[in-house]
Tab-separated table of C-alpha atoms and ligand atoms in Angstrom:
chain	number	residue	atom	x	y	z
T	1	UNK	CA	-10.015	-51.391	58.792
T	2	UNK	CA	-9.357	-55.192	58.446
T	3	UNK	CA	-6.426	-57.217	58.646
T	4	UNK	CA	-5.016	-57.549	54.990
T	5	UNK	CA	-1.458	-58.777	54.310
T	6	UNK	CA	0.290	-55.816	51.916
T	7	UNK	CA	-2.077	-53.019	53.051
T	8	UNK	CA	-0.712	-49.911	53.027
T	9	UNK	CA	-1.625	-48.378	55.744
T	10	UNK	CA	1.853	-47.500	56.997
T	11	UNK	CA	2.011	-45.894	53.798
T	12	UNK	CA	-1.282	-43.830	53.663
T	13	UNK	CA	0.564	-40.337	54.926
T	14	UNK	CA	2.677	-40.455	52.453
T	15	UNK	CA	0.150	-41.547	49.712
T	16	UNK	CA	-1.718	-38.394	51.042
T	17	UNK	CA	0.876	-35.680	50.721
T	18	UNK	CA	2.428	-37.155	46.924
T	19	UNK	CA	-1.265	-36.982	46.063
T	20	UNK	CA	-0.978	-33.117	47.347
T	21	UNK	CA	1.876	-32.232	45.740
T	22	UNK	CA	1.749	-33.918	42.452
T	23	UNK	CA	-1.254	-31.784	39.370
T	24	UNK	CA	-3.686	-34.760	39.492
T	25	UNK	CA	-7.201	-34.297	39.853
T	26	UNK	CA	-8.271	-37.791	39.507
T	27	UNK	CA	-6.718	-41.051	40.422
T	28	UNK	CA	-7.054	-44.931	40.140
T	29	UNK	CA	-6.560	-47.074	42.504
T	30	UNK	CA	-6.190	-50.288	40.236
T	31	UNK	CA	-5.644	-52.924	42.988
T	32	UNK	CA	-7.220	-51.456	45.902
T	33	UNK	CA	-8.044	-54.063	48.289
T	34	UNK	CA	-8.874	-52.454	52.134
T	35	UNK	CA	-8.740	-49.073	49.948
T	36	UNK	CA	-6.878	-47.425	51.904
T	37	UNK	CA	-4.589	-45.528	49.342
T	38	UNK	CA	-7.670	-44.340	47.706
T	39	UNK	CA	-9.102	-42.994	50.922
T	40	UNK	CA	-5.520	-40.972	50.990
T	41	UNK	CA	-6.238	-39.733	47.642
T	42	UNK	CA	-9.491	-38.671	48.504
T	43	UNK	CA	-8.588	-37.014	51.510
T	44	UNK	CA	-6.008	-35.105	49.270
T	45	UNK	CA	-8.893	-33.743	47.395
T	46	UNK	CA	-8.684	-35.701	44.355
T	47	UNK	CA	-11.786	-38.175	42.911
T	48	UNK	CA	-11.189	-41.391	43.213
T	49	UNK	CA	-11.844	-44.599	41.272
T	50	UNK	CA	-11.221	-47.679	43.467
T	51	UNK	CA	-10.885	-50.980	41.451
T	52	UNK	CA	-9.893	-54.715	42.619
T	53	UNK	CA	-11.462	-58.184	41.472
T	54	UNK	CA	-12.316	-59.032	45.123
T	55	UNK	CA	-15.852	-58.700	45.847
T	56	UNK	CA	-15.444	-57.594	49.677
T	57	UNK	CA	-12.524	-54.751	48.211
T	58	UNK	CA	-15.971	-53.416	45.853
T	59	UNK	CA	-17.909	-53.145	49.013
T	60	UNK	CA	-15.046	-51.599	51.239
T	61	UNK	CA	-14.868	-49.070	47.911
T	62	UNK	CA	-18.588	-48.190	48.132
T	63	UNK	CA	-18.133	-47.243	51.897
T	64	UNK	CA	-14.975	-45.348	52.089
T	65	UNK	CA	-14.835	-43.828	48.647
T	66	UNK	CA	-18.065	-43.797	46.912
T	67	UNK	CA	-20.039	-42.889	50.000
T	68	UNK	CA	-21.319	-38.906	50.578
T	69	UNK	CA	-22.682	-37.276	53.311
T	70	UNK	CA	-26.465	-38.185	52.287
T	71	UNK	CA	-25.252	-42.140	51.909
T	72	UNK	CA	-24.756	-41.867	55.774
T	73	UNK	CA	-27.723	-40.681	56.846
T	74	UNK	CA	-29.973	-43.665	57.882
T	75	UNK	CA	-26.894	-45.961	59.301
T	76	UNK	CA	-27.125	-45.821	62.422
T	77	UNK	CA	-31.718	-46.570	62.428
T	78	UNK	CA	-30.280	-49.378	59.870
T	79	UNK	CA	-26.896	-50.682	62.377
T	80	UNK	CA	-29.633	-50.451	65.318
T	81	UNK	CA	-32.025	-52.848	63.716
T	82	UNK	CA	-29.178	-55.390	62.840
T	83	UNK	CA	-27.703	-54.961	65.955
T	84	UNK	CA	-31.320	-56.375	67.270
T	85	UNK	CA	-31.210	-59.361	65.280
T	86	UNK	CA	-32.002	-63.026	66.763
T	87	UNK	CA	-28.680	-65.267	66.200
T	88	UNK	CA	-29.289	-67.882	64.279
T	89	UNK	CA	-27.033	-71.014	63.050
T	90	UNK	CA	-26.922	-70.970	59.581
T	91	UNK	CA	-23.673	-71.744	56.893
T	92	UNK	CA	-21.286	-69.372	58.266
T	93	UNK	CA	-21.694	-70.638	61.607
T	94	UNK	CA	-21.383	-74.424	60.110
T	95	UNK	CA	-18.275	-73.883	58.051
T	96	UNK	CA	-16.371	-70.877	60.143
T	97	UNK	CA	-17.544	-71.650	63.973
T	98	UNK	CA	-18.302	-75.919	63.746
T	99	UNK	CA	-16.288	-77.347	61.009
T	100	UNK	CA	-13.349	-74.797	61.210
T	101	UNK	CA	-12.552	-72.301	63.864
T	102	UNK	CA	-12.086	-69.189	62.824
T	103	UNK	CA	-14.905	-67.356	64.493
T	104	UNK	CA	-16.825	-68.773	68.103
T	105	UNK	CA	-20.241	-69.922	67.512
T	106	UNK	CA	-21.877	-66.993	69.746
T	107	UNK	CA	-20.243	-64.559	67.112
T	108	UNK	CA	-20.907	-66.951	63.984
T	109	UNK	CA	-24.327	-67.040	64.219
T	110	UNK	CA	-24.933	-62.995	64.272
T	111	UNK	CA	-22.951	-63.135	61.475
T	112	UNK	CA	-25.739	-65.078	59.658
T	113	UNK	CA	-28.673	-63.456	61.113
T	114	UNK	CA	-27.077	-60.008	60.102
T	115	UNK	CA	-25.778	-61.125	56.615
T	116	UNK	CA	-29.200	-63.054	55.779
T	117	UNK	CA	-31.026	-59.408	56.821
T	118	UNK	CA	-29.029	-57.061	54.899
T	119	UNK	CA	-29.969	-58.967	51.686
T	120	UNK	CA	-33.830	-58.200	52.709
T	121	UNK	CA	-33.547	-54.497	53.551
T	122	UNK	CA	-34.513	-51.909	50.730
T	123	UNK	CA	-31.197	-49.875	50.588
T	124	UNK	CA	-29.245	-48.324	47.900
T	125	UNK	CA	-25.880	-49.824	46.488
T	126	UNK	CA	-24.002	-47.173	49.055
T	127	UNK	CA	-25.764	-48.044	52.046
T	128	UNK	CA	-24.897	-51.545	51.250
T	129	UNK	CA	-21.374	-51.425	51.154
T	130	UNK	CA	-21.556	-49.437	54.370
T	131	UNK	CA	-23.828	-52.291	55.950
T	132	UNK	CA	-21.625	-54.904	54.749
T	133	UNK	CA	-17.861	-53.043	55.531
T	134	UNK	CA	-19.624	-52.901	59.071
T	135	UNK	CA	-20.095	-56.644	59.226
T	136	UNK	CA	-16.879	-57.458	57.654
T	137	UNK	CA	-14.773	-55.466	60.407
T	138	UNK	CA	-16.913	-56.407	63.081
T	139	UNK	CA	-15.942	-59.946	62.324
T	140	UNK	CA	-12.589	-58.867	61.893
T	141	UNK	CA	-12.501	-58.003	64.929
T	142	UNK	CA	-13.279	-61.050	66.528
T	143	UNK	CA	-11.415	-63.828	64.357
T	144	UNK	CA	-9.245	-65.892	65.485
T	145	UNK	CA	-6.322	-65.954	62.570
T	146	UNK	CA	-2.843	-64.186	62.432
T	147	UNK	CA	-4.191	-61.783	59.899
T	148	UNK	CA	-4.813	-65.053	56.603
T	149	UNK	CA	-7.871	-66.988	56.664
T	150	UNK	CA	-5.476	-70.098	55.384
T	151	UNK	CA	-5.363	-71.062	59.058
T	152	UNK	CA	-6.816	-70.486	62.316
T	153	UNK	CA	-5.063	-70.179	65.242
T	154	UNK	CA	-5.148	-73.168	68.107
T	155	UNK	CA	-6.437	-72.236	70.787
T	156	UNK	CA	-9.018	-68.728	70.565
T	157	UNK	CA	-7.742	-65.651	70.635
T	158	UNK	CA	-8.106	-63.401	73.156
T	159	UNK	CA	-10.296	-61.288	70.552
T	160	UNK	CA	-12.596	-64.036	68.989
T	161	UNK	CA	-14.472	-63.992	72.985
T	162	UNK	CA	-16.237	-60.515	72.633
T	163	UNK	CA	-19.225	-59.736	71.492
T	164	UNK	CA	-19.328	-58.696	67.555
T	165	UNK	CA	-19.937	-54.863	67.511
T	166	UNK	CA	-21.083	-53.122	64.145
T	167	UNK	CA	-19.634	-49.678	64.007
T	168	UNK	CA	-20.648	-46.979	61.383
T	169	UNK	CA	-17.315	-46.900	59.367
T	170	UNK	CA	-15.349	-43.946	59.306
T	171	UNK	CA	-16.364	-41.097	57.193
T	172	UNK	CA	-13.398	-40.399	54.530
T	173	UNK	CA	-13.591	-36.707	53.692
T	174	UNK	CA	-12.830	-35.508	50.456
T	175	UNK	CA	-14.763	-35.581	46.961
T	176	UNK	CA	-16.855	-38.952	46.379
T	177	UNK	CA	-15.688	-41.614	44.078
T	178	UNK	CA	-16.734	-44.671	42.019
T	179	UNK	CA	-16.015	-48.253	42.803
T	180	UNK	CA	-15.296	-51.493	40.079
T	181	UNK	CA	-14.561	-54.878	39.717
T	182	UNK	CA	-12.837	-55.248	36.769
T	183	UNK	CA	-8.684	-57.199	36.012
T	184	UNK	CA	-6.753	-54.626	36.317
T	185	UNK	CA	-5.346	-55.261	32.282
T	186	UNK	CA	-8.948	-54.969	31.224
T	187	UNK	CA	-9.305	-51.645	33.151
T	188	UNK	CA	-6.325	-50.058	31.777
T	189	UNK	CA	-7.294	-48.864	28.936
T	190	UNK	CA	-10.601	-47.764	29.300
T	191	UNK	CA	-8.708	-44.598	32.148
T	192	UNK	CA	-8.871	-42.577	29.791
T	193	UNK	CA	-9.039	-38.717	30.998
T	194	UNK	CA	-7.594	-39.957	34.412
T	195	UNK	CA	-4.620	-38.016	35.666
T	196	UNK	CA	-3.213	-40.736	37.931
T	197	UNK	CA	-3.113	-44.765	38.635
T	198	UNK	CA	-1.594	-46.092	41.563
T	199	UNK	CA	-0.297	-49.293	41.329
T	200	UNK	CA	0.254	-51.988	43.970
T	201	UNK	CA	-0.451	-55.173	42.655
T	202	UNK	CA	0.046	-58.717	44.398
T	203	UNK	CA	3.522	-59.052	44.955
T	204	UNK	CA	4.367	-63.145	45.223
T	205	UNK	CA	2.504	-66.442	44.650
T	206	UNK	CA	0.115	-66.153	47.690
T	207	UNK	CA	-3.326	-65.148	46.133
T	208	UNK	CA	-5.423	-62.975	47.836
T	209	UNK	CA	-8.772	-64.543	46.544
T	210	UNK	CA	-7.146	-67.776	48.908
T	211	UNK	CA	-6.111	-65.526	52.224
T	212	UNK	CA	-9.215	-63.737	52.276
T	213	UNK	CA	-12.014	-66.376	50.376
T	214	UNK	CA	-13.825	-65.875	54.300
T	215	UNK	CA	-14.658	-62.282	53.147
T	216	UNK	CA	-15.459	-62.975	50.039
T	217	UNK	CA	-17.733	-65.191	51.226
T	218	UNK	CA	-19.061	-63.243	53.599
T	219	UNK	CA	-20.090	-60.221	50.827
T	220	UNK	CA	-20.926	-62.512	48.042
T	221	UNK	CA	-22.891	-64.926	50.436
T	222	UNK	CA	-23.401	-67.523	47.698
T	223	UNK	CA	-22.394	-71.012	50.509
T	224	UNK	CA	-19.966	-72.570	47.950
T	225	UNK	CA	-18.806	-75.943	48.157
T	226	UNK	CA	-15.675	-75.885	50.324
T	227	UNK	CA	-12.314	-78.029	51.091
T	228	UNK	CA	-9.439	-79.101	53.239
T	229	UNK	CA	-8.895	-78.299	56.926
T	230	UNK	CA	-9.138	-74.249	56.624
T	231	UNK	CA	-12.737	-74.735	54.556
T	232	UNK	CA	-11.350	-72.493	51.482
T	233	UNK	CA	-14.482	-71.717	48.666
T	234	UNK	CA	-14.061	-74.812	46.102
T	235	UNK	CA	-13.141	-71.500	43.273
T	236	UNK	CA	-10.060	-70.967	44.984
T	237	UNK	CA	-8.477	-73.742	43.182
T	238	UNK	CA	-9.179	-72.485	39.682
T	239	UNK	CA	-9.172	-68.139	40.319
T	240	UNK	CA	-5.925	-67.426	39.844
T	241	UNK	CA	-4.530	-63.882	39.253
T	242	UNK	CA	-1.922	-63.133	36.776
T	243	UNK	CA	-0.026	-61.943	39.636
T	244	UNK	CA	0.362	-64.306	41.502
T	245	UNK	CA	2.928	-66.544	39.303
T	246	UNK	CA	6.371	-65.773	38.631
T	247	UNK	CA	6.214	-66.678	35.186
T	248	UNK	CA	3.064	-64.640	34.467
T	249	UNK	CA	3.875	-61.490	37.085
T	250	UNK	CA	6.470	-59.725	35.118
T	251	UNK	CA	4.510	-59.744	31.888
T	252	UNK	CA	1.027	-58.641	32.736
T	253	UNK	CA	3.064	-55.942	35.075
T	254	UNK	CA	4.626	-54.998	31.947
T	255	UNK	CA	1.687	-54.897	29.490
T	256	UNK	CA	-0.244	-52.848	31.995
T	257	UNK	CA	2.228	-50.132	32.617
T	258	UNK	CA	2.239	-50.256	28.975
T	259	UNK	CA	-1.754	-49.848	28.251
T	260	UNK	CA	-1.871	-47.038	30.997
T	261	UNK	CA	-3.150	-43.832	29.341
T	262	UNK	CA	-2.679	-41.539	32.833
T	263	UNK	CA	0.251	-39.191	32.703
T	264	UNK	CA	1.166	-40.052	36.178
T	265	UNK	CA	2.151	-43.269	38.115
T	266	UNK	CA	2.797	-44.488	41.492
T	267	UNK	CA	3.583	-48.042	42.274
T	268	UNK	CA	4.552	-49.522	44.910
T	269	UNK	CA	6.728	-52.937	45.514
T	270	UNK	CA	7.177	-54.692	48.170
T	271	UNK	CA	10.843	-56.484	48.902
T	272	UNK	CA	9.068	-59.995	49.645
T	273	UNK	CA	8.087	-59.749	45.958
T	274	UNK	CA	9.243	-61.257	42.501
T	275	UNK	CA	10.264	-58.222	40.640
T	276	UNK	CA	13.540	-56.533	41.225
T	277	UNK	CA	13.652	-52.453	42.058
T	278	UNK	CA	15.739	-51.969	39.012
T	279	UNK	CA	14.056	-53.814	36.634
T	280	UNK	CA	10.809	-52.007	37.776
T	281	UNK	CA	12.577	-48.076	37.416
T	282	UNK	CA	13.320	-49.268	33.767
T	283	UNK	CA	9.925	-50.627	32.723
T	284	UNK	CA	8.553	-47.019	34.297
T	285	UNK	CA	11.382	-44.679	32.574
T	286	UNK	CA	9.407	-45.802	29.376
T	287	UNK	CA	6.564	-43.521	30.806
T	288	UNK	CA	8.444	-40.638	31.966
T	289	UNK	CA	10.603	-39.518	34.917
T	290	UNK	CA	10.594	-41.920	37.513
T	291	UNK	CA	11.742	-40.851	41.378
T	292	UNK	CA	11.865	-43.893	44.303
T	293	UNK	CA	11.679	-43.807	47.502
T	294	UNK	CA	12.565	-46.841	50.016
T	295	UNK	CA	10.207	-47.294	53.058
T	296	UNK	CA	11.548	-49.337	56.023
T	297	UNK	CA	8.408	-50.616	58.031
T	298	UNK	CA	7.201	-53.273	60.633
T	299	UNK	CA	6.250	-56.416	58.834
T	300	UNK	CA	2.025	-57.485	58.980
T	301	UNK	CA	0.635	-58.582	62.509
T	302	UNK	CA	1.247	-62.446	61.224
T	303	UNK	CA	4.743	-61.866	60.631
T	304	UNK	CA	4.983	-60.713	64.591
T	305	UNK	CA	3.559	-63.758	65.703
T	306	UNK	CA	4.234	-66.823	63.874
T	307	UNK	CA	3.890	-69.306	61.315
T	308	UNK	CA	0.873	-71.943	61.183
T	309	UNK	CA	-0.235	-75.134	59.472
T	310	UNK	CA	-4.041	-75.066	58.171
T	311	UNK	CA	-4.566	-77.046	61.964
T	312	UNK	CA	-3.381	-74.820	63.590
T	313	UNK	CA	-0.189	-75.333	64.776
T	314	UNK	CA	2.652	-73.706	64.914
T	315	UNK	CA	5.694	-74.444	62.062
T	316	UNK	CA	8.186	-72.086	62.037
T	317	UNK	CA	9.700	-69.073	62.967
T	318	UNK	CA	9.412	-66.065	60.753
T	319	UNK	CA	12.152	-64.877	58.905
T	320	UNK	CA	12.473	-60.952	59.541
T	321	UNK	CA	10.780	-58.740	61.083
T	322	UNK	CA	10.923	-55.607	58.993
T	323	UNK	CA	10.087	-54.857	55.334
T	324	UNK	CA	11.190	-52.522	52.396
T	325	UNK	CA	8.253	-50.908	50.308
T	326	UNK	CA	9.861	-48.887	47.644
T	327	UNK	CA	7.484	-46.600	45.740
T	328	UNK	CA	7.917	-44.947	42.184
T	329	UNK	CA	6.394	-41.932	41.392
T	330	UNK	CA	6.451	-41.519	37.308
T	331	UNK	CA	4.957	-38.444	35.148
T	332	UNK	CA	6.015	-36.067	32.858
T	333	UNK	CA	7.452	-32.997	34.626
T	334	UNK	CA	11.125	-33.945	36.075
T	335	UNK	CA	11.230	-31.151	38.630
T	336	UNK	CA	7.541	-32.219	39.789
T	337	UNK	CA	8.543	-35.588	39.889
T	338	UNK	CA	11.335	-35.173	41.620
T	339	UNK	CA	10.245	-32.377	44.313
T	340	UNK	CA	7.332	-34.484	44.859
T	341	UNK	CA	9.472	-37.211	46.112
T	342	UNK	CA	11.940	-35.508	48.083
T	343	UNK	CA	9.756	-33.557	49.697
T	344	UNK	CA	8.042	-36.768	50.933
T	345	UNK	CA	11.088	-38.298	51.479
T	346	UNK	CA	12.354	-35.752	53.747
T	347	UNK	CA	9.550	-35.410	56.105
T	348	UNK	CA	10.296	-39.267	58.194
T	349	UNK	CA	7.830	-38.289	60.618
T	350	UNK	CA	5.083	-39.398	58.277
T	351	UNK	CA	6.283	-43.116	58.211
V	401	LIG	C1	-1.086	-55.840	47.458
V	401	LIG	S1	-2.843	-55.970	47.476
V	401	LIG	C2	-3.366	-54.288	47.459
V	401	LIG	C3	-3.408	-53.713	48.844
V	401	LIG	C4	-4.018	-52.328	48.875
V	401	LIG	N1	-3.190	-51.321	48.254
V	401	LIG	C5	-4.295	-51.923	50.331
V	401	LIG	O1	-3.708	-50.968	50.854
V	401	LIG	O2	-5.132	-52.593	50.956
V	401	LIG	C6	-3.201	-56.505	45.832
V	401	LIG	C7	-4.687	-56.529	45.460
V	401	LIG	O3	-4.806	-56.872	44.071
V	401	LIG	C8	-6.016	-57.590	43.870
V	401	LIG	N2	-5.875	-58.279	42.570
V	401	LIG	C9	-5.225	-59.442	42.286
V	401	LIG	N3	-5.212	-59.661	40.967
V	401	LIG	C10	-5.873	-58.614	40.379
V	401	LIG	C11	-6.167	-58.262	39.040
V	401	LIG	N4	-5.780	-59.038	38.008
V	401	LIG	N5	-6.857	-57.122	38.799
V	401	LIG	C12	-7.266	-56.324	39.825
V	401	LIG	N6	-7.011	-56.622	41.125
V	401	LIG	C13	-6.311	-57.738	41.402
V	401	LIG	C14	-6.140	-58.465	45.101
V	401	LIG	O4	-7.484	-58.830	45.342
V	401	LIG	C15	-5.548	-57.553	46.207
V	401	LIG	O5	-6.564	-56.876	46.890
């Protein structure tokens, strides 16, 4: 799974046992980036819609929720033959290996070979999210950032000097799902006859089109016009989400928990955000019972390392260390509602 500031993977077990406990049989995941609370969903048996406006989140969603068994079956012939490719230096090598540094040019110019072949191979919508979640963690796995494509670091990582690998990503068991693209306030209220949305939408100003416009680059492969030191797509300047400004947050929050048809919620806020616990337990109450739960975990690999400028260097120290997530689970059955939570709550092995 890639590097994605606000992921939730500390938070998947739990995500996975509410999902058990609580009568849903099918579940949003409105803002799903990596996806990985709607591969704990699906592992809890329940079908899964996965839904974010990034293009790379649709194409993690077609591997890890929408894929079946019979998606899977010609990967590894398909991984094989891209793994054979010639390198060759094309515009991700230009921008991301010579006029940036976020990848080394060995690795860079796979990445175009492999990325120019996909778009030639005859394969269904499935097989090519697979093929393209494999290239996007591959190259994960050999960038040289703190976790944010607004910087690279200064001298290469350790990582960025192997040899990009495709894997076959991980088969997610459980009941296969759809995958979208839409805002999430457009979405809202077209769920009707789901049981459940999860909520965990961007948090502060930093926009995740900005801190991850590499990937999106990388799936939409469309060589737009960049700028400044960290070569950011010329679109980040104008795609803005609604989330992303103070002023705006608190009202699209609000009109969304307000369009939701599903009878059950979970949301999830993070303490670096703009929107205080309280406030967020009273917009919710307006929906039903609402139970939180406080989750102490280890801030994002960035946090653990440092703070850079888009050359490189290195500006501050970070703050803290730690971080609160405090999730909400909403619906209309008190005693479910509130089991549900404790029961979570009382089993700290899972976080
Ligand atoms: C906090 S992250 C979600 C992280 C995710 N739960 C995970 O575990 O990886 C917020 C996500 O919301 C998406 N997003 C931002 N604005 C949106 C909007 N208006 N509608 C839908 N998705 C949006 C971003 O692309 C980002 O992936």
């Amino acid at each position: 799974m890639v590097k994605y500031i606000g992921s939730k993977r500390v938070l998947t077990p739990l995500l996975r046992r509410l999902a058990e406990l609580l009568p849903i049989r099918t579940a949003c995941d409105v803002f799903a980036g990596t996806t990985r609370a709607g591969q704990a969903f699906r592992e809890a048996d329940v079908v899964v819609h996965s839904n974010d406006t990034a293009t790379y989140s649709e194409a993690l969603g077609q591997a890890y929720i929408a894929a079946g068994d019979c998606d899977r079956a010609r990967l590894p012939e398909l991984l094989d033959h891209l793994r054979g490719l010639p390198p060759r230096h094309g515009y991700f090598t230009e921008t991301f290996c010579v006029r940036s540094s976020y990848f080394q040019t060995h690795n860079g110019m796979r990445v175009d070979a492999i990325r120019d072949e996909i778009d030639r191979l005859s394969v269904t919508p499935v097989e090519r999210g697979l093929l393209l979640t494999s290239l996007l963690e591959a190259a994960d796995r050999v960038d040289s950032t703190c976790g944010l494509q607004m910087a690279f670091v200064k001298e290469w990582s350790r990582r960025s000097y192997a040899e990009l690998d495709l894997r076959v990503p991980r088969r997610v068991p459980g009941p296969t799902g759809t995958v979208g693209r839409a805002d999430a306030n457009a979405l809202a209220s077209r769920l009707q006859g789901c049981d459940c949305a999860y909520l965990d939408p961007p948090y502060n100003q930093h926009s995740y089109f900005s801190n991850y416009h590499i990937w999106e680059t990388l799936v939409r492969w469309d060589a737009p016009e960049t700028y400044g030191v960290a070569c950011k797509r010329i679109d980040c300047r104008d795609e803005k989400s609604l989330y992303n400004s103070r002023r705006s947050a608190w009202p699209a929050f609000s009109q969304l928990v307000e369009a939701l048809p599903t009878p059950w919620l979970v949301v999830s806020f993070n303490d670096e955000g703009f929107h205080e616990p309280d406030l967020v337990a009273a917009l919710l109450s307006e929906k039903g019972h609402v139970a939180t739960l406080a989750v102490d975990y280890k801030r994002y690999v960035g946090a653990q390392i440092g703070i850079y400028n888009p050359s490189g260097e290195k500006v501050g120290k970070v703050s803290h260390l730690r971080n609160t997530e405090t999730l909400f689970v909403v619906g209309p059955d008190r005693a479910l509602v509130e089991g549900a939570a404790s029961s979570v709550a009382l089993a700290p092995a899972l976080v």
